[in-house]
Coordinates of C-alpha atoms in Angstrom, one line a residue:
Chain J
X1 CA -27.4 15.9 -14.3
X2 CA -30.8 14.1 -14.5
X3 CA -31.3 10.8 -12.4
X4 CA -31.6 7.5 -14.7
X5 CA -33.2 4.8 -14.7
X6 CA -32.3 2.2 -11.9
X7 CA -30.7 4.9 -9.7
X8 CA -33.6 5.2 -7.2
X9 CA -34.1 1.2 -7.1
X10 CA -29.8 0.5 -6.8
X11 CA -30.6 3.4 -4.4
X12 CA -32.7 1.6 -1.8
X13 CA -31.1 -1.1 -2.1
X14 CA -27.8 0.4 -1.0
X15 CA -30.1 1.7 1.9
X16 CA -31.8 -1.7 3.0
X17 CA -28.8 -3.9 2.3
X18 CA -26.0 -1.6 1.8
X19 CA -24.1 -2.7 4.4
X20 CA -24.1 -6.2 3.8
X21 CA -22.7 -5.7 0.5
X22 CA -20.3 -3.0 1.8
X23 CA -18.7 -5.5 4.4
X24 CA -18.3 -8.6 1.6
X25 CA -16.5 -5.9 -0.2
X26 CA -14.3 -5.0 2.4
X27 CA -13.5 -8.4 3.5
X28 CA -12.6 -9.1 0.2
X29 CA -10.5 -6.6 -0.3
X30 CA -9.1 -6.0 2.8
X31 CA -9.4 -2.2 3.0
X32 CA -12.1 0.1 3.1
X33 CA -11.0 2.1 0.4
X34 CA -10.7 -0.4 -2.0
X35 CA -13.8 -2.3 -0.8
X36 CA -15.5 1.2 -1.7
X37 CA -13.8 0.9 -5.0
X38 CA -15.1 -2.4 -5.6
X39 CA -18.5 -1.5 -4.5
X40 CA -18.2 1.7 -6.7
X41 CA -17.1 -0.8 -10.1
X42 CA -20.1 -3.5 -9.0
X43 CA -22.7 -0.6 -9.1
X44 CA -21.1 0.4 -12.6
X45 CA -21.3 -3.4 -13.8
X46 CA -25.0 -3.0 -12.2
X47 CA -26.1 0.3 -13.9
X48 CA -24.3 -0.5 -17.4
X49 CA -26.5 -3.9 -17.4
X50 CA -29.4 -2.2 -16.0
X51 CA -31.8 -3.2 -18.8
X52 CA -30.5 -7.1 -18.8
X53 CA -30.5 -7.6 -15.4
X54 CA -33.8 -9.8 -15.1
X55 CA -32.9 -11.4 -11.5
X56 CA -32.9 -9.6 -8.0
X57 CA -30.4 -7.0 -8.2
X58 CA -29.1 -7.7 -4.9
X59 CA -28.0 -11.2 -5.9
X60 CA -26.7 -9.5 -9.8
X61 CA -24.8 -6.9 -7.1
X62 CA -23.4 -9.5 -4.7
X63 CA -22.5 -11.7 -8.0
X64 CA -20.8 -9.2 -9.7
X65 CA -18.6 -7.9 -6.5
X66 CA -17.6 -11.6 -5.7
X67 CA -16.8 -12.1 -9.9
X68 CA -15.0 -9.0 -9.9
X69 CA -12.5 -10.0 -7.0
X70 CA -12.1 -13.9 -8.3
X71 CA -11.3 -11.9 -11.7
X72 CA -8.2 -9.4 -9.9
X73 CA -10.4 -6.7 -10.9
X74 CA -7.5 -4.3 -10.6
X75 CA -3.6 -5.6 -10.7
X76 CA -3.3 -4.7 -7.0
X77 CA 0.2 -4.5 -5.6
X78 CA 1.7 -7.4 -4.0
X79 CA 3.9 -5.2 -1.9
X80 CA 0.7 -4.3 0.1
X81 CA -0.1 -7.4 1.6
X82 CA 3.4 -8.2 2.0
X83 CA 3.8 -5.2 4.1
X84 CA 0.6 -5.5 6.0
X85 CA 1.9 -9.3 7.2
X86 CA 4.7 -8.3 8.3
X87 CA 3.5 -5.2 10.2
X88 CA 0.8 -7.6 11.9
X89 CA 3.9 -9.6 12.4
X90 CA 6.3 -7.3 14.0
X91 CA 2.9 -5.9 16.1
X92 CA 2.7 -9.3 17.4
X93 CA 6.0 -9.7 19.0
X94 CA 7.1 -9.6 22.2
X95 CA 3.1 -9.1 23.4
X96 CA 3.3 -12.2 25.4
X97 CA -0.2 -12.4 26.4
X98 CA -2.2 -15.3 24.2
X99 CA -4.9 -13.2 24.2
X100 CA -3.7 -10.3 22.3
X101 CA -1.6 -13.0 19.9
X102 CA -4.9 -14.6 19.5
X103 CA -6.1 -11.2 18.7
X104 CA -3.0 -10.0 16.7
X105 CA -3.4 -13.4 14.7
X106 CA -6.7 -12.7 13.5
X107 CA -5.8 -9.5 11.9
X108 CA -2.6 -10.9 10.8
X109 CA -4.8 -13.4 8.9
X110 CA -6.8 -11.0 7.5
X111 CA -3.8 -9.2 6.0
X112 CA -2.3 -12.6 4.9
X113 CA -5.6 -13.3 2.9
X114 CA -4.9 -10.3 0.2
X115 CA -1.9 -12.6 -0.2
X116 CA -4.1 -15.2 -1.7
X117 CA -4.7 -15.3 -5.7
X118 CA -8.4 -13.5 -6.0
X119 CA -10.3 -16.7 -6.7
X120 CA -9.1 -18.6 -4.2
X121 CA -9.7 -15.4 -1.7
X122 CA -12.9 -14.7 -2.6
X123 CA -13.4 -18.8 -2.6
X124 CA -12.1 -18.4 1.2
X125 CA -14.3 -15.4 2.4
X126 CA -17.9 -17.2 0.6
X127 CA -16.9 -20.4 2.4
X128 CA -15.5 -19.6 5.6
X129 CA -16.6 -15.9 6.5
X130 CA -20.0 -16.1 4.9
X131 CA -20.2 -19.9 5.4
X132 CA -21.6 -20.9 1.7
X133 CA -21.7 -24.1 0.8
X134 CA -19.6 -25.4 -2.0
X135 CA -22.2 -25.8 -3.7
X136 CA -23.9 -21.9 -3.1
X137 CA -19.9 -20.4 -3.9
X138 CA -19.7 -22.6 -7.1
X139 CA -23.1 -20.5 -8.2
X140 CA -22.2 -17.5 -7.5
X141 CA -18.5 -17.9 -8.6
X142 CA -19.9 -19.9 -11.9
X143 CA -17.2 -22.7 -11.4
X144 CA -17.3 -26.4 -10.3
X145 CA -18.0 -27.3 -6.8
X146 CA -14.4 -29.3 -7.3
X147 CA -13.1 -25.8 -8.3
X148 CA -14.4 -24.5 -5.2
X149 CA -13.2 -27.1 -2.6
X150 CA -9.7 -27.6 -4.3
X151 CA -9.5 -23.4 -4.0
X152 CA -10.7 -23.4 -0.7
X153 CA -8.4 -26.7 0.7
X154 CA -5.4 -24.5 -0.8
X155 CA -6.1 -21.3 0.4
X156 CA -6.5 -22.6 3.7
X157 CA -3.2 -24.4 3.4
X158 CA -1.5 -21.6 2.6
X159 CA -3.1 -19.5 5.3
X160 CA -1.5 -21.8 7.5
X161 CA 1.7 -21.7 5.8
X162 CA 1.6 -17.6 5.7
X163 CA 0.9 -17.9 9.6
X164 CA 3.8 -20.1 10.2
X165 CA 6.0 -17.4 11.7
X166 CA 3.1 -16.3 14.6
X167 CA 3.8 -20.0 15.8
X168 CA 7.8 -19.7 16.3
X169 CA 8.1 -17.2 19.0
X170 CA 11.4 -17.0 19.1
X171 CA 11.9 -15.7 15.4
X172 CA 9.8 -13.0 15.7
X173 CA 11.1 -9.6 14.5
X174 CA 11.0 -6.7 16.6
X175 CA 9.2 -3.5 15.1
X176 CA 10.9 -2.1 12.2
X177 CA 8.8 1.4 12.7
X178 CA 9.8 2.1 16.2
X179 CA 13.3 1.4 15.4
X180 CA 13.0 3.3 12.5
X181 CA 11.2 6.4 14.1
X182 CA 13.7 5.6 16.9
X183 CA 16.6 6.4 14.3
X184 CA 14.9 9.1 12.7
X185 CA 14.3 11.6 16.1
X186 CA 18.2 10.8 17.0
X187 CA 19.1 11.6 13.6
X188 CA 17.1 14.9 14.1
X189 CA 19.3 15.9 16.6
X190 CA 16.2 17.4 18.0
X191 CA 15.7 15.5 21.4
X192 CA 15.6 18.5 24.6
Chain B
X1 CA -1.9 -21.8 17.1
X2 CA -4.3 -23.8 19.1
X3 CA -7.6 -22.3 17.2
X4 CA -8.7 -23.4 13.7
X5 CA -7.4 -20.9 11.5
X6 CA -11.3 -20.5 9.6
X7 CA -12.6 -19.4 13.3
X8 CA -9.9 -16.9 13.6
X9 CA -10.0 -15.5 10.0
X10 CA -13.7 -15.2 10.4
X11 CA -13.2 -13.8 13.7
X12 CA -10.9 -11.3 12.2
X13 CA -12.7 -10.4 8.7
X14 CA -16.0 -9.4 11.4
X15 CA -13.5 -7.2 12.8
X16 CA -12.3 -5.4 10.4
X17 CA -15.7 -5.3 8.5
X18 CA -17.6 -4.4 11.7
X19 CA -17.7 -0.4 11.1
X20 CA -18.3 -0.7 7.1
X21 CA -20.8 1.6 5.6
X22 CA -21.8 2.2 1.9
X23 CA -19.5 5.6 1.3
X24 CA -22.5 8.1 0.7
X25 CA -23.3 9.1 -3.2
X26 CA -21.4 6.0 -4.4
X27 CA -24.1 5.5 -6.6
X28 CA -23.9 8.9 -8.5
X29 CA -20.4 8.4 -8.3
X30 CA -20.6 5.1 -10.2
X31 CA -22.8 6.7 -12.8
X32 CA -20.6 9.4 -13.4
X33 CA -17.5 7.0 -14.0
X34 CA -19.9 5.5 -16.4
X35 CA -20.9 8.3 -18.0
X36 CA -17.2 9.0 -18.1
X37 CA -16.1 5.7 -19.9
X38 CA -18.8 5.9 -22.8
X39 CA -17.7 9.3 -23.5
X40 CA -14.7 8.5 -23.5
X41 CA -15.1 5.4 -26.2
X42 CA -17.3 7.3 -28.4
X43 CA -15.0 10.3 -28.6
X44 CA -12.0 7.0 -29.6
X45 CA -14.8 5.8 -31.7
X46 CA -15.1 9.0 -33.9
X47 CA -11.3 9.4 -34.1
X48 CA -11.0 12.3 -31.6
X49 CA -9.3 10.6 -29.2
X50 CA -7.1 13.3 -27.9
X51 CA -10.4 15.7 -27.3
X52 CA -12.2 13.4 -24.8
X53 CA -14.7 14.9 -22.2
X54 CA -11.5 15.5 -20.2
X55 CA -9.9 18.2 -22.8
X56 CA -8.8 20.2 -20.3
X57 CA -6.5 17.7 -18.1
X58 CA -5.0 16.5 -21.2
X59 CA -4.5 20.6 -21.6
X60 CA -2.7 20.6 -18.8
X61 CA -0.3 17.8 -19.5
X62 CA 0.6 18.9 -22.7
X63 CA 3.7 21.1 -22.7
X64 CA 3.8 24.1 -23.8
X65 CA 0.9 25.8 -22.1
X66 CA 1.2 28.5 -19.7
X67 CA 0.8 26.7 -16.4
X68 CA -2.9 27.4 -15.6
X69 CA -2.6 26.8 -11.7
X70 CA -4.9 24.6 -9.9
X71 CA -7.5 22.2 -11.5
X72 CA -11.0 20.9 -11.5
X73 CA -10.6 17.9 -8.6
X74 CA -11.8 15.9 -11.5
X75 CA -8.1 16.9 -13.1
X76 CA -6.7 15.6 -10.0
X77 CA -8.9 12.0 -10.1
X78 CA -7.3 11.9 -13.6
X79 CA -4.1 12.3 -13.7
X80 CA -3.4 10.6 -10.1
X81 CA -5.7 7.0 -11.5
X82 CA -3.2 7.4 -14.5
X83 CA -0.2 7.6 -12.2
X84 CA -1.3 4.8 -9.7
X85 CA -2.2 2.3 -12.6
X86 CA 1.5 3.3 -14.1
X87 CA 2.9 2.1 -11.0
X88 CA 0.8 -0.8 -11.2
X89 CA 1.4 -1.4 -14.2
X90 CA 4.7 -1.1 -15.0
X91 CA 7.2 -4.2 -15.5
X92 CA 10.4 -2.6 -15.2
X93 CA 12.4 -2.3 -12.7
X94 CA 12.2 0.4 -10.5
X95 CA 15.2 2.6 -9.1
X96 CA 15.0 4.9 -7.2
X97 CA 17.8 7.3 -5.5
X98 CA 17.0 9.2 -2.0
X99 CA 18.9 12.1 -0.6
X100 CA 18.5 13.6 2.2
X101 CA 18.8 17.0 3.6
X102 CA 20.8 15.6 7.0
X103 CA 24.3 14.6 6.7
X104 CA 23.5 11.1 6.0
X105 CA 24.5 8.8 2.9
X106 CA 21.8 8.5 0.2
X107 CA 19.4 5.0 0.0
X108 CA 19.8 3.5 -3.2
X109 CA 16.7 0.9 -4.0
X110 CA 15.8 -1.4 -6.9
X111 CA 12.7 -2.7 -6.7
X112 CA 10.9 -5.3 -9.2
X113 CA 7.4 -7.5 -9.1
X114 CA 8.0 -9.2 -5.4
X115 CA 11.7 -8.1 -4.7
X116 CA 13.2 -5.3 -3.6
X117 CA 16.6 -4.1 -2.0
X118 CA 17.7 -1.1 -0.5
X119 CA 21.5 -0.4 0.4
X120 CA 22.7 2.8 2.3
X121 CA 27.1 3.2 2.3
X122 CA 28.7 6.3 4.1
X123 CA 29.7 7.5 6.9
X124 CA 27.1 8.3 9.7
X125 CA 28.7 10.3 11.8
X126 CA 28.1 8.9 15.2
X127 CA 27.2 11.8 17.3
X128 CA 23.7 12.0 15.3
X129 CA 23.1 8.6 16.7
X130 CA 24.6 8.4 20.3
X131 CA 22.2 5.6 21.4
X132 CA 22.2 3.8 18.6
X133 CA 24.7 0.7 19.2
X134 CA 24.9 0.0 15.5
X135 CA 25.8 3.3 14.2
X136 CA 30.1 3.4 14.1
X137 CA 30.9 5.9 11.4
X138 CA 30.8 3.9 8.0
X139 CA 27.8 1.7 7.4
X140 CA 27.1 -0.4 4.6
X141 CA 23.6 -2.0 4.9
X142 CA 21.3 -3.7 3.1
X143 CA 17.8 -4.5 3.2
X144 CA 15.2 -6.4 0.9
X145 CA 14.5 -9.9 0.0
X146 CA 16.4 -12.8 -0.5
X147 CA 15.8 -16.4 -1.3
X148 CA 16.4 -18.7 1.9
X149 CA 16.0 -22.1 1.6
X150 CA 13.4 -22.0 -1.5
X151 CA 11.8 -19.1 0.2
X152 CA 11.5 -15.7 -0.2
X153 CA 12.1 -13.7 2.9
X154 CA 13.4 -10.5 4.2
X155 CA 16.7 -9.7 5.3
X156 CA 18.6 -6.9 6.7
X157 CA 22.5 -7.2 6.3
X158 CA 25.6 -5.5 7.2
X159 CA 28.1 -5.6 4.8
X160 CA 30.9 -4.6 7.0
X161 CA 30.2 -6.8 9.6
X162 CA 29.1 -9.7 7.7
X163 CA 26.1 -10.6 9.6
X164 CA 22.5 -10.5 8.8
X165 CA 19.0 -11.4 10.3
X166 CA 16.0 -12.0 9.2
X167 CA 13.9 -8.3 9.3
X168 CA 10.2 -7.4 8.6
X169 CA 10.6 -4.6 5.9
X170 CA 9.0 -1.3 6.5
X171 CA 5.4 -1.5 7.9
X172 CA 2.3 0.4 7.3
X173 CA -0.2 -0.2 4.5
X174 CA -2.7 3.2 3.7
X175 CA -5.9 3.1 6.2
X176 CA -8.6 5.3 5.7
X177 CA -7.4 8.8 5.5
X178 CA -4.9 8.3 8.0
X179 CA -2.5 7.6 5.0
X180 CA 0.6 9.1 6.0
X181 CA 2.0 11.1 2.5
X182 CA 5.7 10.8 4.1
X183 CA 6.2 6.8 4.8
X184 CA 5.7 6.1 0.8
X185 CA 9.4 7.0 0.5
X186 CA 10.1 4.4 2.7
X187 CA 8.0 1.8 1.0
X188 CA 9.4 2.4 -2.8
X189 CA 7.5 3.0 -5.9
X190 CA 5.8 -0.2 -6.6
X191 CA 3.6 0.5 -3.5
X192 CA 2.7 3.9 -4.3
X193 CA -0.4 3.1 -6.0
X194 CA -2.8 2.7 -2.9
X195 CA -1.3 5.1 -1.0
X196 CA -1.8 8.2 -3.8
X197 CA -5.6 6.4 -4.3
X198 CA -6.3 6.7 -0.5
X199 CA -4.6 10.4 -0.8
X200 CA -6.3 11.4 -3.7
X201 CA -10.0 10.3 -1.9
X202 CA -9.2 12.2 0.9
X203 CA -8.4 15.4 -1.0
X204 CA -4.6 15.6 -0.1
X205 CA -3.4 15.7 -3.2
X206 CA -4.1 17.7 -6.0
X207 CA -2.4 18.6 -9.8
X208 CA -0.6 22.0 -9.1
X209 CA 0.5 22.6 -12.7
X210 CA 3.8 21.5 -14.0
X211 CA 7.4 21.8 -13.6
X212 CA 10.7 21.1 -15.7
X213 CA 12.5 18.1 -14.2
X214 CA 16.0 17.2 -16.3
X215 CA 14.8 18.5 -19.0
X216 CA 10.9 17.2 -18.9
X217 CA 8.0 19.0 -18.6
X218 CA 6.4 17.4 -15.7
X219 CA 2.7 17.2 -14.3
X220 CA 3.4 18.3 -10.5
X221 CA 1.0 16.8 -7.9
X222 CA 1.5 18.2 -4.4
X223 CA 0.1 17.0 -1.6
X224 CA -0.3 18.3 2.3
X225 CA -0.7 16.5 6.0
X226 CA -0.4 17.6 8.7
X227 CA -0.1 14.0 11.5
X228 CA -1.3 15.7 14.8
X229 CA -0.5 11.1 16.4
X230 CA 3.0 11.1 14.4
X231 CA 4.9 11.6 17.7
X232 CA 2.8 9.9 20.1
X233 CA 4.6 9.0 23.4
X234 CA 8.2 8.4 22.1
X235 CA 11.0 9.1 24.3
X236 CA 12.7 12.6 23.2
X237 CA 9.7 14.0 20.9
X238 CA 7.6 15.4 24.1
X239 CA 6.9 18.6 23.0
X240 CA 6.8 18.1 19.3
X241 CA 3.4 19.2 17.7
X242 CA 1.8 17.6 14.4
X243 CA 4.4 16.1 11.6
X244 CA 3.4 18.6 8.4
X245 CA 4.7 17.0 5.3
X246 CA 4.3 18.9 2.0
X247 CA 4.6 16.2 -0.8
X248 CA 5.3 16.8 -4.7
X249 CA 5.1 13.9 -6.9
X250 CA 6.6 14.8 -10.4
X251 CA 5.1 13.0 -13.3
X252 CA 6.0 12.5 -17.0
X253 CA 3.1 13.2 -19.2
X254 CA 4.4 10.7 -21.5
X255 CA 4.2 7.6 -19.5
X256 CA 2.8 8.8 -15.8
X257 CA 5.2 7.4 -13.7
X258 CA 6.6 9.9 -11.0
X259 CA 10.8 11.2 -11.8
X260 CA 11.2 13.0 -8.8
X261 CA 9.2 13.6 -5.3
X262 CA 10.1 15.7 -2.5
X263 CA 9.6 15.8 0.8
X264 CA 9.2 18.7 3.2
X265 CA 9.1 17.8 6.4
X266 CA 8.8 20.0 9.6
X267 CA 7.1 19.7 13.5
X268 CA 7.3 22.4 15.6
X269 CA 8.6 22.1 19.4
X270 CA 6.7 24.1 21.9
X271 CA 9.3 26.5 22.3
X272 CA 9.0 27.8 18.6
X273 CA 11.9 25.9 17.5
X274 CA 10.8 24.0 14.4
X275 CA 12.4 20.5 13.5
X276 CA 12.5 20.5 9.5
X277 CA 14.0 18.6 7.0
X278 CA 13.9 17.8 3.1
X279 CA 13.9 13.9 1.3
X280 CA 14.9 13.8 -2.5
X281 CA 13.5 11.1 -4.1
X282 CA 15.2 10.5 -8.2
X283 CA 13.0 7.7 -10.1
X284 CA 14.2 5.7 -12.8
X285 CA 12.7 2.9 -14.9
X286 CA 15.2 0.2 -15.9
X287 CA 14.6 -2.0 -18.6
X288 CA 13.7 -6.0 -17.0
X289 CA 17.1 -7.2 -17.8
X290 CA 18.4 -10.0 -16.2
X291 CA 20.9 -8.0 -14.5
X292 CA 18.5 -5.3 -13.6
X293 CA 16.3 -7.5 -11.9
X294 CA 18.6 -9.5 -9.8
X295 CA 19.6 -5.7 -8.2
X296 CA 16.3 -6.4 -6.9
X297 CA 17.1 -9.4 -4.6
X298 CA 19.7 -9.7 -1.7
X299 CA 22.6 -11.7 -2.7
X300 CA 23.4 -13.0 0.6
X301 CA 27.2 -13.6 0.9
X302 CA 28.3 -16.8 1.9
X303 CA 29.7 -17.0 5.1
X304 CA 27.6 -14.0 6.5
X305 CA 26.3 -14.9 10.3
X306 CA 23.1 -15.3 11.5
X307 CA 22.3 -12.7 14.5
X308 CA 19.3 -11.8 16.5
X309 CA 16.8 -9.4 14.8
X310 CA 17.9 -6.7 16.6
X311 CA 21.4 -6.7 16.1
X312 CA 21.7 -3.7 13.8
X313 CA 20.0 -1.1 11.9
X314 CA 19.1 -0.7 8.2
X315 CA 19.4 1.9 6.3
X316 CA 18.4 5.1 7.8
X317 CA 16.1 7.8 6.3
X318 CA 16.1 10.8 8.6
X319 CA 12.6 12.9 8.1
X320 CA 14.8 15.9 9.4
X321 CA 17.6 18.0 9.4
X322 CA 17.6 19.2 12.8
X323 CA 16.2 22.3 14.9

């Protein structure tokens, strides 16, 4: 299988900037695996367009990965997030120390922002991880800077919402895994 | 929270992006996907739909053939995509019956968009869980969402005491190729998707020909893992070596979505003895009827008490029979 046009350039640019692009892709996805994904159906958009793409491709790359999130790309299941929230959530409990809340809150937030609608996450991670302006996440999304701040104001909002629990102590669950894995080796019968 | 939740999210997407690295030959892999596609379109295009590039996985799902054994990885990429966008896909409800190889009652679950609810009735028999304070003989839980107060939460409830609490429901989202192939029985179905992606791109599971499953000629997927951390310091399991699961999703041709998977579970102690068990999982699609989808939600009983989280148990899926 021959090499075609474009690969060697979308080649060095994976090599010089690569990483960059791998880690918006990851944040916005929330998993390596589908930020690989995501990378993976950017470089097709990139490679099908080869021809038309007239600007830097870095930029057409970057554009297309943040487009292809707003958009849902894939129907993703809901479930996941769900699940990852409440796994950060049951990790949290009963640590004690602020620090590792503090610690457990962040990825707990990171989980909670697959929860988001895909324009409004991807308005969240230009504006607050890559700290765009409005203005810069309204170009690259191709919506209104009003778009972009009413996204961003509710995303946020419902962060905070979603984080509610990690704020009540006293209603924190305990872990449903060790009580489950708890069950499961008594229910083996197997203990020495 | 005394930090401004944008400090902490950024804190925490740096985390978890701090270690990312473009996956090597993504970009051949991107080209070949395209390549894919455009066959695939041109072969629609001319009306020879059916004999895309990929003539021999369709092969293999029609039935009929001889079983040829094991595929071309590329079969495997197929059919699983098909299967996980199924799952995605689908808007029915999803119900799924689990038995279990240890003398325990079977789960019964209903799953549908955002709700779900799982219910387990029998008798436990209370020597298999001596510490357990929860387990008296018959159970009747529940577990899933509910709406509270305009909001959707999760709920664990026993049925024969009337009391329930608010419960996180089963945890663990696919990570890397840590994916664990035995805790998608727990999670149900409609989260199956990722977890067979993440499999699939980690080579654990592959199209192993077909099998008849009430009375439909299924695509069998089968899968392998051997979890050398599954154990890891719990009381009772010293001396337990890696969890092996041996997974089989069964699929129907006709629409991808899995009818059956099985579980084989076994860990060996350090004496020889080995700790095995089996998990039966029946899937059914249920038309989106009004009272189809309300199985999916926890009708919590009036009157029921509010107890501390860990009052009681849920239902129990035991990995294993026994030594």
């Amino acid at each position: 299988m021959g090499r075609e046009p474009g690969d060697t350039a979308v080649e060095r640019l994976l090599a010089e900037r690569g990483q960059d692009l791998m880690r918006a892709a990851v944040a916005l996805t929330g998993s390596r695996a589908d930020g690989e994904d995501l990378l993976q159906a950017a470089l097709e958009r990139l490679l099908k367009n080869w021809r038309r793409v007239d600007t830097d491709l870095e930029a057409y790359l970057r554009r297309t990965l943040y487009n292809l999130a707003a958009d849902g790309w894939r129907r993703r299941g809901r479930w996941r997030g769900r699940l990852a929230e409440f796994r950060s959530q049951a990790r949290a409990a009963g640590t004690g120390s602020e620090d590792v809340a503090a610690v457990d809150l962040r990825d707990a937030l990171v989980r909670l922002l697959q929860q988001l609608p895909p324009r409004q996450r991807a308005v969240v991670v230009l504006r607050y991880w890559e700290q765009r302006t409005e203005a810069e996440t309204a170009a690259l999304l191709g919506c209104t800077e009003g778009t972009v701040k009413s996204a961003a104001a509710r995303g946020l909002r419902r962060l905070r919402e979603l984080a509610g629990p990690w704020q009540e102590p006293g209603d924190l669950p305990a872990s449903p895994k060790r009580t489950q894995l708890g069950t499961e080796i008594e229910a083996a019968g197997g203990r020495p | 929270m005394n930090r401004a939740v944008e400090d902490l999210l950024r804190e925490g997407l740096d985390r978890l992006t701090s270690d990312a690295q473009v996956p090597p030959g993504v970009t051949g892999k991107a080209r070949t996907h395209l390549r894919r596609k455009k066959i695939a379109v041109r072969a629609a295009l001319v009306g020879g739909a059916a004999a895309v590039a990929t003539a021999a996985v369709v092969a293999a799902t029609v039935p009929g053939r001889v079983d040829p054994g094991p595929f071309h990885a590329r079969a495997a990429a197929y059919v699983v995509t098909r299967v996980a966008n199924a799952l995605a896909a689908t808007n029915k409800v999803v119900y799924t019956r689990t038995t279990f190889s240890a003398p325990f009652p079977p789960v019964e679950a209903w799953y549908h968009g955002n709700g779900f609810r799982q219910i387990q009735s029998g008798y436990i028999a209370p020597a298999l869980m001596p510490r357990s304070p929860w387990a008296q003989g018959q159970v009747s839980w529940g577990v899933g969402t509910a709406v509270f107060h305009g909001r959707q939460i999760y709920v664990r409830v026993d049925y024969r005491r009337y009391e329930w609490y608010r419960s996180p429901p089963l945890d663990l989202a696919p990570d890397g190729c840590t994916t664990r192939l035995d805790i998608v029985e727990g999670n149900g179905p409609p989260d199956w998707a990722p977890y067979l992606r993440q499999a699939l791109s980690c080579g654990m599971v592959k199209v192993a020909g077909h099998a008849w499953v009430g009375g439909v000629r299924t695509i069998r997927l089968a899968g392998s893992q051997a979890d050398p951390h599954f154990w890891g310091n719990r009381p009772g399991a010293e001396g337990l070596g890696p969890m092996r699961v041996d997974v089989a999703f069964y699929v129907n041709p006709a629409t991808y979505l899995p009818v059956l998977v099985v579980w084989h579970n076994s860990s060996h102690w350090k004496g020889g003895k080995v700790l095995r068990g089996t998990v039966r999982q029946q899937v059914r699609l249920l038309p989106p009827t009004p009272g189809n989808t309300a199985k999916a939600e926890v009708a919590m009983p009036a009157g029921f008490r509010k107890v501390r989280s860990d009052a009681f148990g849920g239902p129990v899926w035991p990995y294993f029979t026994g030594d």
